[in-house]
JSON list of C-alpha atoms in Angstrom, two decimals:
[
{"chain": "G", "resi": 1, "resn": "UNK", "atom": "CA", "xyz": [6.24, 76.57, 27.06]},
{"chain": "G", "resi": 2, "resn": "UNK", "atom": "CA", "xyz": [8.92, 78.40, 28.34]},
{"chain": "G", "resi": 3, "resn": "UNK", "atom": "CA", "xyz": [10.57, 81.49, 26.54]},
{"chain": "G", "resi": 4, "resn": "UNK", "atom": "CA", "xyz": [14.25, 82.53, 27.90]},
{"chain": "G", "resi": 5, "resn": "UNK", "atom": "CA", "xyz": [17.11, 84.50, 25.58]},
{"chain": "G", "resi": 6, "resn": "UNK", "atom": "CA", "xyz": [19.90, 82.46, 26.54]},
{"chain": "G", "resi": 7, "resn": "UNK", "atom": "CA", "xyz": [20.42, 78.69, 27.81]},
{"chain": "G", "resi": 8, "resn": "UNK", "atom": "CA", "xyz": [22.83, 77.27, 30.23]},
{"chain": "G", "resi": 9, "resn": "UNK", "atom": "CA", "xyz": [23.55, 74.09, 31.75]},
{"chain": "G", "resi": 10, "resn": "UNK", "atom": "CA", "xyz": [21.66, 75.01, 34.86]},
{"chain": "G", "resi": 11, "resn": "UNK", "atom": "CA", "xyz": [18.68, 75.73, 32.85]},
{"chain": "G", "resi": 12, "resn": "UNK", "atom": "CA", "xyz": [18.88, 72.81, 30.84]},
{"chain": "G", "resi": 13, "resn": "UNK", "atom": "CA", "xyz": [19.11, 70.04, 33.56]},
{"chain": "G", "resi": 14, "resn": "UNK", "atom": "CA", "xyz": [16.56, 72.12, 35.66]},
{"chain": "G", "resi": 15, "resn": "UNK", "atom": "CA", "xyz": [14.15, 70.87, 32.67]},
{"chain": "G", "resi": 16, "resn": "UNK", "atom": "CA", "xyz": [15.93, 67.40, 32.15]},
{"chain": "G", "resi": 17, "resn": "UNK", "atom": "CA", "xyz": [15.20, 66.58, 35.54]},
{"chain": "G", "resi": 18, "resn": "UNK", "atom": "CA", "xyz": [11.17, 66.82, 35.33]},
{"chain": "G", "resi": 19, "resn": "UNK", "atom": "CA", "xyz": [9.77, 63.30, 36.15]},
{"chain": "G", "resi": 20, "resn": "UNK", "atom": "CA", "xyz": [8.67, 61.75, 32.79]},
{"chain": "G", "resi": 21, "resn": "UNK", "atom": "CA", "xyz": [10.30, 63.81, 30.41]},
{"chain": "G", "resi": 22, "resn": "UNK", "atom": "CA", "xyz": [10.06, 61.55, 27.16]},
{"chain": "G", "resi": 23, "resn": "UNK", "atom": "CA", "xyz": [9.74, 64.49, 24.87]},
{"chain": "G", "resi": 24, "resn": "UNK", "atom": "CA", "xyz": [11.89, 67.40, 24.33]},
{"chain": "G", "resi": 25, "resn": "UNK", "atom": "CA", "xyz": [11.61, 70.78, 22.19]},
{"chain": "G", "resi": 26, "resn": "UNK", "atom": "CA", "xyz": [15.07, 73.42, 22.29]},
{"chain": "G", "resi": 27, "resn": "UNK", "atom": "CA", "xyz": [14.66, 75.53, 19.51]},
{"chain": "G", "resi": 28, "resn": "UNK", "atom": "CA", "xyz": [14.96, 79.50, 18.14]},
{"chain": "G", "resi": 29, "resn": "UNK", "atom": "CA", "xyz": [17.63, 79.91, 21.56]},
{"chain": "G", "resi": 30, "resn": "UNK", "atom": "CA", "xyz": [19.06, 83.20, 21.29]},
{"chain": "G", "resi": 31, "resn": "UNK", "atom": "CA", "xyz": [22.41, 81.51, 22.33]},
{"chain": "G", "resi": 32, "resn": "UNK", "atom": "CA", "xyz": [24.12, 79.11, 24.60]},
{"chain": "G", "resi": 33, "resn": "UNK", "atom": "CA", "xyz": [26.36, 79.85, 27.31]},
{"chain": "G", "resi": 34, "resn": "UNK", "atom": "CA", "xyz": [28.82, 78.06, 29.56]},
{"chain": "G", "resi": 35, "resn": "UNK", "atom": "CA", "xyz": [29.68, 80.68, 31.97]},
{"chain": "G", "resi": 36, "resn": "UNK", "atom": "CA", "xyz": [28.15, 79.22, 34.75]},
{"chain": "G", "resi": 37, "resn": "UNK", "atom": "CA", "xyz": [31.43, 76.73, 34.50]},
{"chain": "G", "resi": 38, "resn": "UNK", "atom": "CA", "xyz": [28.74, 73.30, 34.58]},
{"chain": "G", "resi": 39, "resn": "UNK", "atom": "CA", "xyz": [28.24, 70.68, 32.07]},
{"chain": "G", "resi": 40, "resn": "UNK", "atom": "CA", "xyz": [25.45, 67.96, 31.94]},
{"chain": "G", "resi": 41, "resn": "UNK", "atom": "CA", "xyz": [26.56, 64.64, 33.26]},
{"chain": "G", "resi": 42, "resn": "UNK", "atom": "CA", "xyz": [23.45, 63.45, 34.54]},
{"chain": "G", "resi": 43, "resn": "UNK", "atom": "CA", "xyz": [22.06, 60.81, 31.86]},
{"chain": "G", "resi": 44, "resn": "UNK", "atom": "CA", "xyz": [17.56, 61.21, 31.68]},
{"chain": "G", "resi": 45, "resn": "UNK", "atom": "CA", "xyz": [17.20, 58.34, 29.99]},
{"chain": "G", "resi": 46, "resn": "UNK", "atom": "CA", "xyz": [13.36, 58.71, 29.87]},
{"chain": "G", "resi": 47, "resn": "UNK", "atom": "CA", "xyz": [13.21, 61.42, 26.89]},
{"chain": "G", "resi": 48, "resn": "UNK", "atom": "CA", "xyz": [13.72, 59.22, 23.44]},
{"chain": "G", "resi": 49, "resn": "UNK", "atom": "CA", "xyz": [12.54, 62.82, 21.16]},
{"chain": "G", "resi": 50, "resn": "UNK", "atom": "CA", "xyz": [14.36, 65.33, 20.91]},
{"chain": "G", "resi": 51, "resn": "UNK", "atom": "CA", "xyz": [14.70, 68.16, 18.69]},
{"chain": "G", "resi": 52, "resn": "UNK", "atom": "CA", "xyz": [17.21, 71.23, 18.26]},
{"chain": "G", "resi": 53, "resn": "UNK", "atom": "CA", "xyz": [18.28, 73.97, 16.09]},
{"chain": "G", "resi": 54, "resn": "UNK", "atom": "CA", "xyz": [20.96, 72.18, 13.77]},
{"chain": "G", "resi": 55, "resn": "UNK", "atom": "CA", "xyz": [23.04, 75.63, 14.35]},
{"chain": "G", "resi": 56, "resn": "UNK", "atom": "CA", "xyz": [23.55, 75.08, 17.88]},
{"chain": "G", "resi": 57, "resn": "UNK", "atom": "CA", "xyz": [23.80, 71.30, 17.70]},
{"chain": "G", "resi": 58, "resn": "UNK", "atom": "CA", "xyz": [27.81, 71.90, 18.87]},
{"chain": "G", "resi": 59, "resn": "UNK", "atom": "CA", "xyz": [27.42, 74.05, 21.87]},
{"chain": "G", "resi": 60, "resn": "UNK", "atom": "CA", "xyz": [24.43, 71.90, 23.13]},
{"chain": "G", "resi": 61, "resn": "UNK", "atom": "CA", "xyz": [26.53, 68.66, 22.92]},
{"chain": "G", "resi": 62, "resn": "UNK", "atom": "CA", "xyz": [29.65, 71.03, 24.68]},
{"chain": "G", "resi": 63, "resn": "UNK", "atom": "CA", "xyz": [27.16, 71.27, 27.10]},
{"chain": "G", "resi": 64, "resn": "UNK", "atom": "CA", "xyz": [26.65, 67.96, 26.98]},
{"chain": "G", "resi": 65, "resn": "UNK", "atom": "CA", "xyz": [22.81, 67.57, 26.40]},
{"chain": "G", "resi": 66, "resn": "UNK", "atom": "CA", "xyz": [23.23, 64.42, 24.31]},
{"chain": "G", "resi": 67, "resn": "UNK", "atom": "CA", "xyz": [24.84, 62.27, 27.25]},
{"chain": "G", "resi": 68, "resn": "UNK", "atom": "CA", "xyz": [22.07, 63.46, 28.97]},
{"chain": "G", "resi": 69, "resn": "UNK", "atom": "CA", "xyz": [19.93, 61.74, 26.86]},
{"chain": "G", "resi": 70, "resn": "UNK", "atom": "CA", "xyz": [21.68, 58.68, 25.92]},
{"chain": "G", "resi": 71, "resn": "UNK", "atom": "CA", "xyz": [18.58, 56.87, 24.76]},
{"chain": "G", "resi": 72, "resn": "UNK", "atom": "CA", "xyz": [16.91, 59.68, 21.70]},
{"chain": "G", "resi": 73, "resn": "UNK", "atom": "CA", "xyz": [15.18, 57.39, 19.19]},
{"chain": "G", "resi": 74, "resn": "UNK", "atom": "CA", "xyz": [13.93, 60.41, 17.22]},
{"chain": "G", "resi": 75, "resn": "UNK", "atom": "CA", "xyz": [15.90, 63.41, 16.68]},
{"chain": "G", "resi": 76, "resn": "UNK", "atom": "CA", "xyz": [14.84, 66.28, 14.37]},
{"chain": "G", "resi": 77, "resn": "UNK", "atom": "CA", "xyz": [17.21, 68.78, 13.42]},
{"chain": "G", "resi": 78, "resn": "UNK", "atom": "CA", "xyz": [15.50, 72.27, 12.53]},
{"chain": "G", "resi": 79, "resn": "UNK", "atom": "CA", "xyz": [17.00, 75.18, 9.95]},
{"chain": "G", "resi": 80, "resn": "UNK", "atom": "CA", "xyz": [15.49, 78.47, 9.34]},
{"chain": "G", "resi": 81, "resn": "UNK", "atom": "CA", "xyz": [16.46, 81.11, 6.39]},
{"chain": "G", "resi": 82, "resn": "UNK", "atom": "CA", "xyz": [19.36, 80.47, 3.93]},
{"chain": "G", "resi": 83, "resn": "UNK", "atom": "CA", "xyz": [21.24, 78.12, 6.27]},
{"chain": "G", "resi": 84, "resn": "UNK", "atom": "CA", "xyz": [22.12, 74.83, 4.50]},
{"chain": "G", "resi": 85, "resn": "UNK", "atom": "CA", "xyz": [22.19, 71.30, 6.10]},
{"chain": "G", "resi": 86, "resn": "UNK", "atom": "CA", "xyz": [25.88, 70.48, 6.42]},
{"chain": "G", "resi": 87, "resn": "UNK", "atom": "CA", "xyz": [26.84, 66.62, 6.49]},
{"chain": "G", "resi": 88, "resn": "UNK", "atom": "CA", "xyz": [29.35, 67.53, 9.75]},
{"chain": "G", "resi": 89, "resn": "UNK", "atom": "CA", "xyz": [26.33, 68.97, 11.81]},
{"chain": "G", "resi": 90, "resn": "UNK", "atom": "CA", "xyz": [24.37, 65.94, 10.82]},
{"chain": "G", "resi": 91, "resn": "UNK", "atom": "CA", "xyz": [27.32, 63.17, 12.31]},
{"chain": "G", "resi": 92, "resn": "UNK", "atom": "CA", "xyz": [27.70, 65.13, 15.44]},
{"chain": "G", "resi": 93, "resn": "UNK", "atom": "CA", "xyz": [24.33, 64.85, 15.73]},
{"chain": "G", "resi": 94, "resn": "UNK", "atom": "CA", "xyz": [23.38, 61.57, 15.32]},
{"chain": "G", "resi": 95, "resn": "UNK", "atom": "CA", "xyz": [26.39, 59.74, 16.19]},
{"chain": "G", "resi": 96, "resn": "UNK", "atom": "CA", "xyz": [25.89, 59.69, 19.66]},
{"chain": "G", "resi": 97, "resn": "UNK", "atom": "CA", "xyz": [22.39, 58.27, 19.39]},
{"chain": "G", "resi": 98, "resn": "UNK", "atom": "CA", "xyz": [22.86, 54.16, 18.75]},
{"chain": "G", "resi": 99, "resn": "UNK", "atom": "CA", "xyz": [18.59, 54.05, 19.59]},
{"chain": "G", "resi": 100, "resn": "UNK", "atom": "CA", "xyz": [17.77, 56.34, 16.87]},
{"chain": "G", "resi": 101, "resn": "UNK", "atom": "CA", "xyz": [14.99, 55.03, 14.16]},
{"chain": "G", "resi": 102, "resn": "UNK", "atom": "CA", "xyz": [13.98, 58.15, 12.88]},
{"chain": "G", "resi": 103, "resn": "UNK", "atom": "CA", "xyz": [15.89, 61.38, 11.66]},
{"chain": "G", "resi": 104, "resn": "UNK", "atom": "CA", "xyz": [13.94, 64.20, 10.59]},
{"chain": "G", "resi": 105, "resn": "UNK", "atom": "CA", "xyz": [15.52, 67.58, 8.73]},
{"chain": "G", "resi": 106, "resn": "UNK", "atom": "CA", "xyz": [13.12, 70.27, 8.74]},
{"chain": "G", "resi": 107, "resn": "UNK", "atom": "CA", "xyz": [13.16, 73.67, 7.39]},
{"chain": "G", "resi": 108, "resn": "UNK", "atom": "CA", "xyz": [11.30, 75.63, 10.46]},
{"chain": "G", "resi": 109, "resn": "UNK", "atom": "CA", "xyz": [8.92, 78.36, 8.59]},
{"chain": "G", "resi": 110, "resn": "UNK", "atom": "CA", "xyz": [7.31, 77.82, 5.43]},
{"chain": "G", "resi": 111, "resn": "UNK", "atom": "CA", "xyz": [8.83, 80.12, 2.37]},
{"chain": "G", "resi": 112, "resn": "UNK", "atom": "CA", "xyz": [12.29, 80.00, 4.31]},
{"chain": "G", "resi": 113, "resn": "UNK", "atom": "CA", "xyz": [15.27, 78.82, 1.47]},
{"chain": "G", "resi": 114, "resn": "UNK", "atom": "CA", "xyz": [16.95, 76.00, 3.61]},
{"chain": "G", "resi": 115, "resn": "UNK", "atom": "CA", "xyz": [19.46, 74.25, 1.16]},
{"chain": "G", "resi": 116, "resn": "UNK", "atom": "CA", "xyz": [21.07, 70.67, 1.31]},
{"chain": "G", "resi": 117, "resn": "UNK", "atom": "CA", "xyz": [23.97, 71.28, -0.79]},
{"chain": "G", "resi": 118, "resn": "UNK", "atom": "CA", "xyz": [25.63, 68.09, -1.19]},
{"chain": "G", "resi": 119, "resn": "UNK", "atom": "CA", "xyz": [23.24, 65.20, -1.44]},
{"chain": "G", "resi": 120, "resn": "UNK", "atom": "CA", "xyz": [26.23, 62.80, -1.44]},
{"chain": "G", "resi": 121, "resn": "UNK", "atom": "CA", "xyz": [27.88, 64.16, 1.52]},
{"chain": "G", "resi": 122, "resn": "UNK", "atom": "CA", "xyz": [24.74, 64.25, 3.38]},
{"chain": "G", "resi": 123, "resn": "UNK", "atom": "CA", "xyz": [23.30, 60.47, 2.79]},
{"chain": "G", "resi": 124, "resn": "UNK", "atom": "CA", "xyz": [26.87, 59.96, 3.83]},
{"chain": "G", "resi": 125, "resn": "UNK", "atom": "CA", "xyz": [26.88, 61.36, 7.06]},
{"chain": "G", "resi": 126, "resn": "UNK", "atom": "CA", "xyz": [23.23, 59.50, 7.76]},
{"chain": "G", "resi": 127, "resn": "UNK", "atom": "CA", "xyz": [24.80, 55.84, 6.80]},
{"chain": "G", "resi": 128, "resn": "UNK", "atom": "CA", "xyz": [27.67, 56.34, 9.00]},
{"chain": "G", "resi": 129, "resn": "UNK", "atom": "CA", "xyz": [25.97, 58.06, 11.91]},
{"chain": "G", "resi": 130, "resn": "UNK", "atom": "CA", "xyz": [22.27, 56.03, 11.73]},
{"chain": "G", "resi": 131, "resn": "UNK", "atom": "CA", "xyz": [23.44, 52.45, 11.32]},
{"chain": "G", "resi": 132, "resn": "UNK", "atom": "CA", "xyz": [19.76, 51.52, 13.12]},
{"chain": "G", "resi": 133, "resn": "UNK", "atom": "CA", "xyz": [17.87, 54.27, 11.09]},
{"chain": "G", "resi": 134, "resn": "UNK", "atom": "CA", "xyz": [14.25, 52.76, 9.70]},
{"chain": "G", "resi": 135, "resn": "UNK", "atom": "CA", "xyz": [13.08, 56.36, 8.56]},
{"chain": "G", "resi": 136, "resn": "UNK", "atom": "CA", "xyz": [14.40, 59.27, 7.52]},
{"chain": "G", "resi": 137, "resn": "UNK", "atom": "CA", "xyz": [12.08, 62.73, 7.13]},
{"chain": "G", "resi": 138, "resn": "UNK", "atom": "CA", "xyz": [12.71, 65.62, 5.02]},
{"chain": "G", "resi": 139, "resn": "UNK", "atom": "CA", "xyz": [10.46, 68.59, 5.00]},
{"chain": "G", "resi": 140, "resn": "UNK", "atom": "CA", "xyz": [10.86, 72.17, 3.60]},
{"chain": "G", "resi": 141, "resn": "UNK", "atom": "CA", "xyz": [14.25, 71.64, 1.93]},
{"chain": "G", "resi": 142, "resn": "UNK", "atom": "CA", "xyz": [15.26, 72.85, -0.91]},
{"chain": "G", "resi": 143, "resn": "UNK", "atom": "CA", "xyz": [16.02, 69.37, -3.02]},
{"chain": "G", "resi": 144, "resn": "UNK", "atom": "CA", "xyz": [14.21, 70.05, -6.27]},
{"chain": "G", "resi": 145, "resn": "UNK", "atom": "CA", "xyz": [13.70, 66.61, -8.45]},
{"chain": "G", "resi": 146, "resn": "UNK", "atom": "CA", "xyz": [17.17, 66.40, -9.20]},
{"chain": "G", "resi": 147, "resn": "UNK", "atom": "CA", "xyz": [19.10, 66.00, -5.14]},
{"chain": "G", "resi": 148, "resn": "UNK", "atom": "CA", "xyz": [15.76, 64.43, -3.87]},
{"chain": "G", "resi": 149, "resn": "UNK", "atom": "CA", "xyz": [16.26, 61.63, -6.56]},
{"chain": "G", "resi": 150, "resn": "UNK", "atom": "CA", "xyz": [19.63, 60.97, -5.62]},
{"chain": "G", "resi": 151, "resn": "UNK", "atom": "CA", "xyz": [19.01, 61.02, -1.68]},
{"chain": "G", "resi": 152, "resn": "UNK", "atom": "CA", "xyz": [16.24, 58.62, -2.35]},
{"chain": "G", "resi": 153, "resn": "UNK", "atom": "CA", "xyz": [18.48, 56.27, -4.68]},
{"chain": "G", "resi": 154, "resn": "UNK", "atom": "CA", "xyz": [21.32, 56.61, -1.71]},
{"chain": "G", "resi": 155, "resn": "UNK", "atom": "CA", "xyz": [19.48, 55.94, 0.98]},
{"chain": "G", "resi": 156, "resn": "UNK", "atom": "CA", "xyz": [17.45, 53.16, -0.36]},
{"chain": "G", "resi": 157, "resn": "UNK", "atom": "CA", "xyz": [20.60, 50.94, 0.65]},
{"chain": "G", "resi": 158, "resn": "UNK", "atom": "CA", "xyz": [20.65, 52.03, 3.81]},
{"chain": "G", "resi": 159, "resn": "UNK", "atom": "CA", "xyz": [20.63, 48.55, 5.59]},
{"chain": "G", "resi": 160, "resn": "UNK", "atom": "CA", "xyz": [17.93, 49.11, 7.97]},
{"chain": "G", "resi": 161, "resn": "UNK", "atom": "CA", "xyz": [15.76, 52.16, 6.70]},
{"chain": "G", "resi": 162, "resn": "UNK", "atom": "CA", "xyz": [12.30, 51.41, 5.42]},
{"chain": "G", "resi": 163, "resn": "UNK", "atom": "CA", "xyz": [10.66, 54.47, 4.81]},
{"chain": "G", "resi": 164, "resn": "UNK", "atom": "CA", "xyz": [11.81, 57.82, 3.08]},
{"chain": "G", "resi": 165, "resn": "UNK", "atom": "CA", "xyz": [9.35, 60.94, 3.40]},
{"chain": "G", "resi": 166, "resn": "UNK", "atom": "CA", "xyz": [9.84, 63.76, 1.53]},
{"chain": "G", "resi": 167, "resn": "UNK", "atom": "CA", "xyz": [7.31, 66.78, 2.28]},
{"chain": "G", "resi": 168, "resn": "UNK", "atom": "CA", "xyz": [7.42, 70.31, 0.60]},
{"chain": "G", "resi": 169, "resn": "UNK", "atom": "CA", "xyz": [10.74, 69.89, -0.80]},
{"chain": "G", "resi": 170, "resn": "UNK", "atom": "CA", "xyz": [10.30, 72.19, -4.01]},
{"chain": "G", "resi": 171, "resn": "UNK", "atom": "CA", "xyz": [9.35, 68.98, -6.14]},
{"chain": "G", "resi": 172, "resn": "UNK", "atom": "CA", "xyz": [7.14, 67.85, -8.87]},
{"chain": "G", "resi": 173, "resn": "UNK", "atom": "CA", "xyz": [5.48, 64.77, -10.28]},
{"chain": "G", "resi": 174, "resn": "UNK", "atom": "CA", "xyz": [8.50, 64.57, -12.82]},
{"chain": "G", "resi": 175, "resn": "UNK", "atom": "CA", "xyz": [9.93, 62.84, -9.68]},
{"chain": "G", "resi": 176, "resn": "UNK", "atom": "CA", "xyz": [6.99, 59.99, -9.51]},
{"chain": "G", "resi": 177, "resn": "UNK", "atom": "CA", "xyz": [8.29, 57.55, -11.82]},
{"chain": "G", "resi": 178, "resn": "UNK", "atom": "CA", "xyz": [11.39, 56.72, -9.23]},
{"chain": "G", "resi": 179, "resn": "UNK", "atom": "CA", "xyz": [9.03, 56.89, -6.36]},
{"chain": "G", "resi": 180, "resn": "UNK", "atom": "CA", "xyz": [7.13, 54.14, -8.04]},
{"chain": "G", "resi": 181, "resn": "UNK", "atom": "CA", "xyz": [10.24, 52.36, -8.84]},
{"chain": "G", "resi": 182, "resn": "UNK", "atom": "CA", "xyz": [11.86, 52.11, -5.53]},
{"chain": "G", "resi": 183, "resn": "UNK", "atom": "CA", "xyz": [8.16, 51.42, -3.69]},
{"chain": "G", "resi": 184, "resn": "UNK", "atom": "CA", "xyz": [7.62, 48.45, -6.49]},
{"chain": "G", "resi": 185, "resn": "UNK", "atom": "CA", "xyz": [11.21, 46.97, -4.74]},
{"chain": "G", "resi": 186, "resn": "UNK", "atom": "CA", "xyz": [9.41, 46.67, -2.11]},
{"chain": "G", "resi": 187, "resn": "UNK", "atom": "CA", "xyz": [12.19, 47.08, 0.32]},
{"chain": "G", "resi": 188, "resn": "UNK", "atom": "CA", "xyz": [11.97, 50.87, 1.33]},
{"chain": "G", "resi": 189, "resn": "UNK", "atom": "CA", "xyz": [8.34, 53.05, 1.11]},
{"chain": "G", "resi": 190, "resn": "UNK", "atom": "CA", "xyz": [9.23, 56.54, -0.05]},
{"chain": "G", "resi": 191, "resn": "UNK", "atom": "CA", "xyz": [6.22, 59.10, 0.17]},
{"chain": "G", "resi": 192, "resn": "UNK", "atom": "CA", "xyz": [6.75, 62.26, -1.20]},
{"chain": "G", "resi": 193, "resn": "UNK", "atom": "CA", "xyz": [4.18, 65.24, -1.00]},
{"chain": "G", "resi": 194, "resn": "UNK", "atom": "CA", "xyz": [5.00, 67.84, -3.92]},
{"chain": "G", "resi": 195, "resn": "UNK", "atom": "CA", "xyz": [5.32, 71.12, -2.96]},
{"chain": "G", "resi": 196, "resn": "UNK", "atom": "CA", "xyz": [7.39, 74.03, -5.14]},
{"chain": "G", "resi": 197, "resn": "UNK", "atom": "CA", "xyz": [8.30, 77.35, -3.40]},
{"chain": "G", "resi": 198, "resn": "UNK", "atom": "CA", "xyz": [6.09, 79.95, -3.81]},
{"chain": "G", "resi": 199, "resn": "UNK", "atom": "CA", "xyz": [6.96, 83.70, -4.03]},
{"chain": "G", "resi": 200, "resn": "UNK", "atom": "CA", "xyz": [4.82, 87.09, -3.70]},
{"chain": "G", "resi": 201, "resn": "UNK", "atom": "CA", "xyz": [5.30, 88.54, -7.16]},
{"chain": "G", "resi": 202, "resn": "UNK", "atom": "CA", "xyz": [3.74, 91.81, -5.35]},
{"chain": "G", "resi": 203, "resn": "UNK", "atom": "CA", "xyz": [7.53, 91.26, -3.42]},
{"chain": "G", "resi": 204, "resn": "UNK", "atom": "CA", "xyz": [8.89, 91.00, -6.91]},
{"chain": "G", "resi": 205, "resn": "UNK", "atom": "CA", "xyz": [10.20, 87.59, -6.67]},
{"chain": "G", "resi": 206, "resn": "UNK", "atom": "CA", "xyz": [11.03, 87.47, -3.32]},
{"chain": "G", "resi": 207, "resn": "UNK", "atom": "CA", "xyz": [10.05, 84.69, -0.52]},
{"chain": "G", "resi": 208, "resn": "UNK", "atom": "CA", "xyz": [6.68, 85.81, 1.34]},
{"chain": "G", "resi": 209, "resn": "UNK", "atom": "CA", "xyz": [7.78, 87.27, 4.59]},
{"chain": "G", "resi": 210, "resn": "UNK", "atom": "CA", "xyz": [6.64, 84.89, 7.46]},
{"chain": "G", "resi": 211, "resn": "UNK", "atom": "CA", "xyz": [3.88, 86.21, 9.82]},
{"chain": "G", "resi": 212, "resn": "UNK", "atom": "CA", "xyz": [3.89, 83.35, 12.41]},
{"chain": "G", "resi": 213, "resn": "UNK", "atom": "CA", "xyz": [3.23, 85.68, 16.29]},
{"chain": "G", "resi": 214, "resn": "UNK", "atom": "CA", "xyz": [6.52, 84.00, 17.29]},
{"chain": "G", "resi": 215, "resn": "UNK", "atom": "CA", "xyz": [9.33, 84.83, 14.59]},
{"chain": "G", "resi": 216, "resn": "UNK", "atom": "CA", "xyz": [12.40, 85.33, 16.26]},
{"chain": "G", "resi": 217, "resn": "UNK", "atom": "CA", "xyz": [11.34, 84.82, 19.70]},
{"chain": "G", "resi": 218, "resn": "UNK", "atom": "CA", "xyz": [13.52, 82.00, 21.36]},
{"chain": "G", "resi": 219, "resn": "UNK", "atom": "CA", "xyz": [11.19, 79.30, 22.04]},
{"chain": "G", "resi": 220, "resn": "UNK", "atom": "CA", "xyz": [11.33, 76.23, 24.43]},
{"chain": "G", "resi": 221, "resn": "UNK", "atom": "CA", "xyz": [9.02, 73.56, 24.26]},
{"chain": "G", "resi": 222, "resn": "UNK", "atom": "CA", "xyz": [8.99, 70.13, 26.86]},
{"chain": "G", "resi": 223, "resn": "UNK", "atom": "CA", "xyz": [6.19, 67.76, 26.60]},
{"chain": "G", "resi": 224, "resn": "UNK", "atom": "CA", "xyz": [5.59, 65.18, 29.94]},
{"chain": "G", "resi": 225, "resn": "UNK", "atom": "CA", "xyz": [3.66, 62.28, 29.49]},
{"chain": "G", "resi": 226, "resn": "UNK", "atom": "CA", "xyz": [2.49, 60.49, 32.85]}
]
């Protein structure tokens, strides 16, 4: 684990270049910068995981971090407090990827509000962007019953997904007779855990304040498997 405020191009094929590299963490970066005047061009086609803040997903690709890693198969895109998962960030993303299987949207503390605003928009952006997609992983978003239903009716015709988890996404088990629907087609497996936001009523209503040692520290992670 490496902590560092700020990440350049220098810094980032420094850690592309380890031998290996198959996984890779880049997330909670104070802020990318270019004004070392280099961009990634080197492709590391050994790291198929990879996982970033979805607020910095343009400046990393300006940098050019996914033509470094041409061949992702799993990317997760992380959002922290009150941001909401924007279809746009979600192409960018993905589009480059034509390996990727798995997507995975993640809110990155527990208690944090992270909103999907337009269901529509969004299952969209993952058809167009994911033609190869087999699974597709929400987890602390904000969906409710009503936008998780939808996302899983939408993406159920997704031509190559065949599983749809849904964990902690502020649902109940009014959503279970769908679940058992689409699982009884027997063409996509959707598992949802229930989960509702909780609040500190000693906060009066508001989210419980997250305690994790790390909050706000920018945080890389790289994993090497030999």
């Amino acid at each position: 684990m490496k902590v560092v405020s700020m990440m350049t191009p220098r810094r980032l094929h420094s850690i592309l270049s380890l031998p290996h590299l198959q996984s890779f963490t880049l997330t909670i970066i104070g802020r990318v910068d270019m004004d070392d005047g280099e961009t990634l061009t080197r492709q590391t086609s050994s790291v198929d995981e990879l996982s970033v803040d979805g607020k910095h997903v343009i400046s990393l690709w300006n940098l050019g971090l996914h033509t470094s890693c041409p061949r992702v198969k799993k990317l997760k895109l992380n959002y922290q407090k009150e941001e909401n998962v924007s279809s746009e960030i979600v192409t960018i993303a993905c589009f480059p990827f034509h390996h990727l299987t798995h997507l995975r949207v993640k809110g990155y503390w527990p208690f944090e509000l992270v909103a999907l605003n337009d269901p529509v928009s969004f299952c969209d952006a993952v058809k167009t962007s994911c033609p190869q997609l087999t699974k597709l992983s929400l987890t602390r978003i904000t969906l409710k019953n009503e936008k998780a239903a939808e996302i899983i009716q939408l993406m159920k015709t997704h031509p190559h997904l065949t599983s749809i988890e849904l964990d902690a996404c502020d649902t109940n088990a009014g959503l279970d007779p769908l679940i058992s629907e689409v699982n009884s087609e027997a063409k996509v497996t959707v598992t949802v855990k229930h989960s509702q936001v909780r609040y500190n009523t000693r906060l009066h209503g508001h989210p419980l304040i997250d305690s994790h040692p790390f909050s706000g520290i920018p945080l890389i992670q790289s994993r090497l498997f030999v």
